[in-house]
Short mmCIF file of C-alpha atoms in Angstrom, two decimals:
data_model
loop_
_atom_site.label_atom_id
_atom_site.label_comp_id
_atom_site.label_asym_id
_atom_site.label_seq_id
_atom_site.Cartn_x
_atom_site.Cartn_y
_atom_site.Cartn_z
CA MET L 1 116.77 95.97 88.15
CA THR L 2 120.29 95.42 86.93
CA TYR L 3 123.41 97.36 87.78
CA LYS L 4 127.02 97.98 86.83
CA VAL L 5 129.75 99.41 89.04
CA THR L 6 132.79 101.23 87.75
CA GLU L 7 135.73 102.60 89.70
CA GLU L 8 137.83 105.58 88.78
CA GLY L 9 140.21 106.96 91.38
CA ASN L 10 138.29 107.60 94.55
CA VAL L 11 134.92 107.51 92.82
CA ASN L 12 132.69 104.49 92.42
CA THR L 13 129.84 104.90 89.96
CA VAL L 14 126.81 102.66 90.21
CA PHE L 15 124.75 102.53 87.02
CA LEU L 16 121.27 101.33 87.91
CA ASN L 17 118.93 100.07 85.23
CA GLY L 18 115.22 99.29 85.18
CA GLU L 19 112.53 99.83 87.78
CA ILE L 20 113.32 100.30 91.46
CA ASP L 21 110.60 99.19 93.82
CA MET L 22 110.30 97.40 97.14
CA ASP L 23 111.16 94.10 95.48
CA VAL L 24 114.69 95.21 94.58
CA THR L 25 115.62 97.74 97.28
CA GLU L 26 117.57 95.21 99.35
CA LYS L 27 119.61 94.31 96.29
CA ALA L 28 120.23 98.00 95.56
CA LYS L 29 121.31 98.65 99.15
CA GLU L 30 123.63 95.63 99.09
CA VAL L 31 125.40 97.19 96.11
CA ILE L 32 125.47 100.83 97.18
CA LEU L 33 125.89 100.95 100.96
CA PRO L 34 129.19 99.00 101.22
CA LEU L 35 130.71 101.36 98.67
CA VAL L 36 129.57 104.35 100.74
CA GLU L 37 130.79 102.75 103.96
CA SER L 38 134.22 102.26 102.40
CA GLY L 39 134.50 106.06 102.43
CA LYS L 40 134.65 106.48 98.68
CA GLU L 41 132.59 109.03 96.82
CA VAL L 42 129.69 107.26 95.14
CA HIS L 43 127.90 108.41 92.02
CA LEU L 44 124.48 106.90 91.36
CA ASN L 45 123.70 107.14 87.67
CA LEU L 46 119.94 106.89 87.15
CA LYS L 47 119.68 107.63 83.44
CA ASP L 48 118.32 104.14 82.77
CA VAL L 49 115.99 104.00 85.76
CA SER L 50 112.51 104.34 84.30
CA TYR L 51 110.52 104.06 87.53
CA MET L 52 111.19 104.61 91.22
CA ASP L 53 108.72 104.47 94.09
CA SER L 54 108.99 105.44 97.76
CA SER L 55 111.17 102.39 98.43
CA GLY L 56 113.69 103.58 95.89
CA ILE L 57 113.57 107.07 97.37
CA SER L 58 114.38 105.48 100.73
CA VAL L 59 117.50 103.93 99.22
CA LEU L 60 118.62 107.37 98.02
CA ILE L 61 118.00 108.90 101.47
CA GLU L 62 119.77 106.07 103.30
CA SER L 63 122.75 106.29 100.94
CA HIS L 64 122.94 110.05 101.41
CA GLN L 65 122.76 109.80 105.19
CA LYS L 66 125.30 106.95 105.29
CA ALA L 67 127.66 109.10 103.23
CA LEU L 68 127.38 111.96 105.73
CA GLU L 69 128.21 109.52 108.54
CA ASN L 70 131.30 108.38 106.62
CA ASN L 71 132.48 111.87 105.66
CA THR L 72 131.97 111.25 101.98
CA LYS L 73 129.19 112.00 99.53
CA VAL L 74 126.72 110.38 97.20
CA ILE L 75 125.95 112.25 94.00
CA VAL L 76 122.81 111.31 92.08
CA LYS L 77 123.45 111.82 88.37
CA GLU L 78 121.50 111.91 85.12
CA VAL L 79 118.12 111.46 86.77
CA SER L 80 115.38 110.56 84.32
CA LYS L 81 112.38 112.87 84.10
CA SER L 82 109.99 110.41 85.72
CA VAL L 83 112.32 109.74 88.67
CA LEU L 84 113.07 113.44 89.14
CA LYS L 85 109.35 114.05 89.45
CA VAL L 86 109.15 111.58 92.34
CA ILE L 87 112.22 113.11 94.02
CA MET L 88 110.62 116.54 93.73
CA MET L 89 107.29 115.26 95.03
CA ALA L 90 109.20 114.15 98.15
CA LYS L 91 110.83 117.61 98.23
CA LEU L 92 114.29 116.05 98.25
CA GLU L 93 115.83 117.96 95.37
CA GLN L 94 117.53 120.33 97.82
CA ILE L 95 118.61 117.53 100.16
CA LEU L 96 120.14 115.01 97.77
CA ASN L 97 123.17 115.95 95.69
CA LEU L 98 121.67 115.98 92.21
CA GLU L 99 123.73 116.58 89.07
CA MET P 1 85.27 106.60 78.07
CA ASN P 2 83.89 104.43 80.86
CA ILE P 3 85.78 101.32 81.92
CA GLU P 4 85.94 98.81 84.74
CA GLU P 5 88.75 96.29 85.03
CA SER P 6 89.91 94.22 87.93
CA LYS P 7 92.72 91.77 88.56
CA ASP P 8 93.99 89.88 91.55
CA PHE P 9 97.61 89.42 92.54
CA LEU P 10 99.54 87.28 94.98
CA VAL P 11 100.40 89.37 98.05
CA SER P 12 104.13 89.62 97.46
CA THR P 13 106.72 92.24 96.59
CA ALA P 14 107.30 90.25 93.40
CA SER P 15 103.75 91.16 92.31
CA LEU P 16 104.36 94.90 92.36
CA LYS P 17 105.73 94.93 88.82
CA GLU P 18 102.66 93.00 87.65
CA VAL P 19 100.46 95.59 89.41
CA ARG P 20 102.19 98.37 87.46
CA VAL P 21 101.83 96.51 84.17
CA PHE P 22 98.09 96.00 84.77
CA SER P 23 97.62 99.66 85.72
CA ARG P 24 99.54 100.94 82.70
CA GLU P 25 97.46 98.74 80.39
CA VAL P 26 94.20 100.13 81.78
CA PHE P 27 95.39 103.75 81.62
CA GLU P 28 96.60 103.15 78.08
CA LYS P 29 93.04 102.26 77.11
CA LEU P 30 91.82 105.46 78.76
CA LYS P 31 94.33 107.44 76.70
CA LEU P 32 95.49 109.51 79.66
CA GLU P 33 98.48 111.80 79.22
CA GLN P 34 101.84 110.29 80.14
CA ASP P 35 102.55 112.39 83.26
CA LEU P 36 99.14 111.60 84.70
CA LYS P 37 99.56 107.92 83.90
CA ASP P 38 102.92 107.88 85.68
CA GLU P 39 101.43 109.52 88.78
CA LEU P 40 98.45 107.19 88.91
CA VAL P 41 100.64 104.11 88.47
CA LEU P 42 102.81 105.36 91.34
CA ALA P 43 99.76 105.86 93.59
CA ILE P 44 98.46 102.37 92.81
CA ALA P 45 101.87 100.79 93.33
CA GLU P 46 102.27 102.57 96.68
CA ALA P 47 98.87 101.37 97.88
CA ALA P 48 99.65 97.82 96.79
CA GLN P 49 103.03 98.07 98.49
CA ASN P 50 101.32 99.19 101.72
CA ILE P 51 99.23 96.00 101.66
CA VAL P 52 102.34 93.84 101.30
CA LYS P 53 104.45 95.86 103.73
CA HIS P 54 101.95 96.71 106.48
CA GLY P 55 98.93 94.45 105.98
CA TYR P 56 101.15 91.38 105.98
CA LYS P 57 103.88 92.67 108.27
CA GLY P 58 105.76 89.77 109.86
CA VAL P 59 104.40 87.29 107.31
CA ASP P 60 107.25 85.72 105.33
CA SER P 61 105.08 84.39 102.54
CA THR P 62 101.39 83.90 101.92
CA THR P 63 99.10 82.43 99.33
CA ASP P 64 96.62 85.27 99.93
CA ARG P 65 95.70 87.43 97.00
CA MET P 66 94.79 91.09 96.77
CA GLN P 67 92.46 92.55 94.19
CA ILE P 68 92.71 95.86 92.39
CA LYS P 69 89.74 97.30 90.53
CA ILE P 70 90.12 100.33 88.30
CA SER P 71 87.00 102.02 87.04
CA MET P 72 86.28 105.25 85.25
CA LYS P 73 82.80 106.63 84.99
CA ASP P 74 81.89 110.14 83.89
CA SER P 75 85.49 111.37 84.35
CA GLU P 76 85.63 110.04 87.92
CA LEU P 77 88.46 107.56 88.35
CA GLU P 78 88.02 105.08 91.19
CA ILE P 79 90.63 102.53 92.22
CA GLY P 80 89.67 99.87 94.73
CA PHE P 81 92.07 97.70 96.72
CA PHE P 82 90.82 94.60 98.50
CA ASP P 83 92.93 92.52 100.83
CA LYS P 84 92.74 90.02 103.68
CA GLY P 85 95.66 91.34 105.70
CA LYS P 86 95.59 92.90 109.14
CA ALA P 87 92.66 95.24 109.58
CA VAL P 88 93.70 98.82 108.93
CA VAL P 89 92.84 101.46 111.50
CA PRO P 90 92.37 104.47 109.19
CA GLY P 91 93.44 106.96 111.85
CA ASN P 92 96.80 105.21 112.12
CA VAL P 93 97.59 105.64 108.43
CA GLN P 94 99.88 108.65 108.41
CA HIS P 95 102.93 109.69 106.46
CA ARG P 96 106.04 111.11 108.04
CA LYS P 97 106.67 114.84 108.08
CA LEU P 98 108.57 115.80 104.94
CA ASP P 99 111.20 117.78 106.85
CA ASP P 100 111.98 114.75 109.00
CA ILE P 101 114.33 113.31 106.41
CA LYS P 102 114.63 109.57 106.85
CA PRO P 103 113.99 106.44 104.81
CA GLY P 104 110.37 105.29 104.66
CA GLY P 105 106.99 106.83 105.32
CA LEU P 106 106.49 108.45 101.93
CA GLY P 107 104.13 106.04 100.19
CA THR P 108 100.98 107.38 101.83
CA PHE P 109 102.19 110.94 101.21
CA PHE P 110 102.54 110.21 97.50
CA ILE P 111 99.04 108.70 97.37
CA LYS P 112 97.55 111.78 99.04
CA GLN P 113 99.49 114.11 96.73
CA ILE P 114 98.29 112.34 93.59
CA MET P 115 94.71 111.36 94.40
CA ASP P 116 91.74 113.52 95.43
CA ALA P 117 90.67 111.14 98.19
CA ALA P 118 91.70 107.90 99.89
CA VAL P 119 89.02 106.25 102.02
CA PHE P 120 88.78 102.88 103.74
CA LYS P 121 85.33 101.34 103.36
CA LYS P 122 83.73 98.50 105.27
CA ASP P 123 81.31 97.25 102.70
CA GLU P 124 83.01 94.31 101.06
CA LYS P 125 82.21 90.83 102.29
CA GLY P 126 85.04 88.33 102.12
CA TRP P 127 87.74 90.96 102.41
CA VAL P 128 89.28 92.59 105.47
CA ASN P 129 90.26 95.94 103.98
CA HIS P 130 88.79 97.93 101.12
CA LEU P 131 90.66 101.09 100.21
CA VAL P 132 89.16 103.37 97.60
CA LEU P 133 91.21 106.03 95.83
CA THR P 134 89.39 108.57 93.70
CA LYS P 135 90.39 111.33 91.33
CA LYS P 136 88.48 113.56 88.98
CA ILE P 137 90.02 113.39 85.53
CA SER P 138 89.51 116.60 83.59
#
C-alpha cells in the first residue's frame, strides 16, 4: 500500500493505493487517524485500492468513529467496485459516508 | 475441471499477499468468473488472517508455516487450512453482530457469507488445526 495526502482548506484527502490487508492497517491508521484527530475533515479516496479485507474495513470504521468523537467527518470517495462489495457485505454502506 | 493444489506459507501478516496471489492463480486455472474469484480470495485471506491473528496471538514472530490446499472435484470446491497454532475451540469462533458497529470481528462473518460451510476437522496428523471451507460451484 502506498498513499498520498493533499490539503485544501479544512479538508485533508488521503489517496490510498494498492491492497489493504492486516499487514498494512497500522500504517494506514498512522496516516489517517492523526488527521482526523486534528479536527479536519478527511476524505479517503479509494479509487486505486484494488482489494480490502476485514482489517481494512476496520480502519474505515475506526476512522469514522474517531471523526464523530472529534466533531468532524470522514468521507470515503471513489470506492472501487471490489471494495464497495466488501463494504456492502459488512452492511456499512449506510453507516460510512460514501461518495 | 478437477484440480488440487497446495502451498505452505510462513505464519506472518507479510504472507497474506502471497496467499492471495496463490489463490488467484488457482482460480484463474479454474476459469471462475471475476466476482466469484474475488469473493473466494477474500474468504481464503480471512481464514489465513485468522490463523495469524488468533492462532498465534501474542507470538511476535514464528518460523511455523501454515498450509493451504485448494481442490475442486465435480464442482465442489474445498479449501483446507492447516496450522500449528493454538487449538481452536470451534464453538468459540463467532463473528460480532453486524449492528454492533466497531472495528474487528468481521472476518469470520465474511467467510460464512461466501462459503457454504466452514468446519474444523481433527483428522490431520502433524497439524493442530484443520479448517475446511466448502462451496458448490455451479
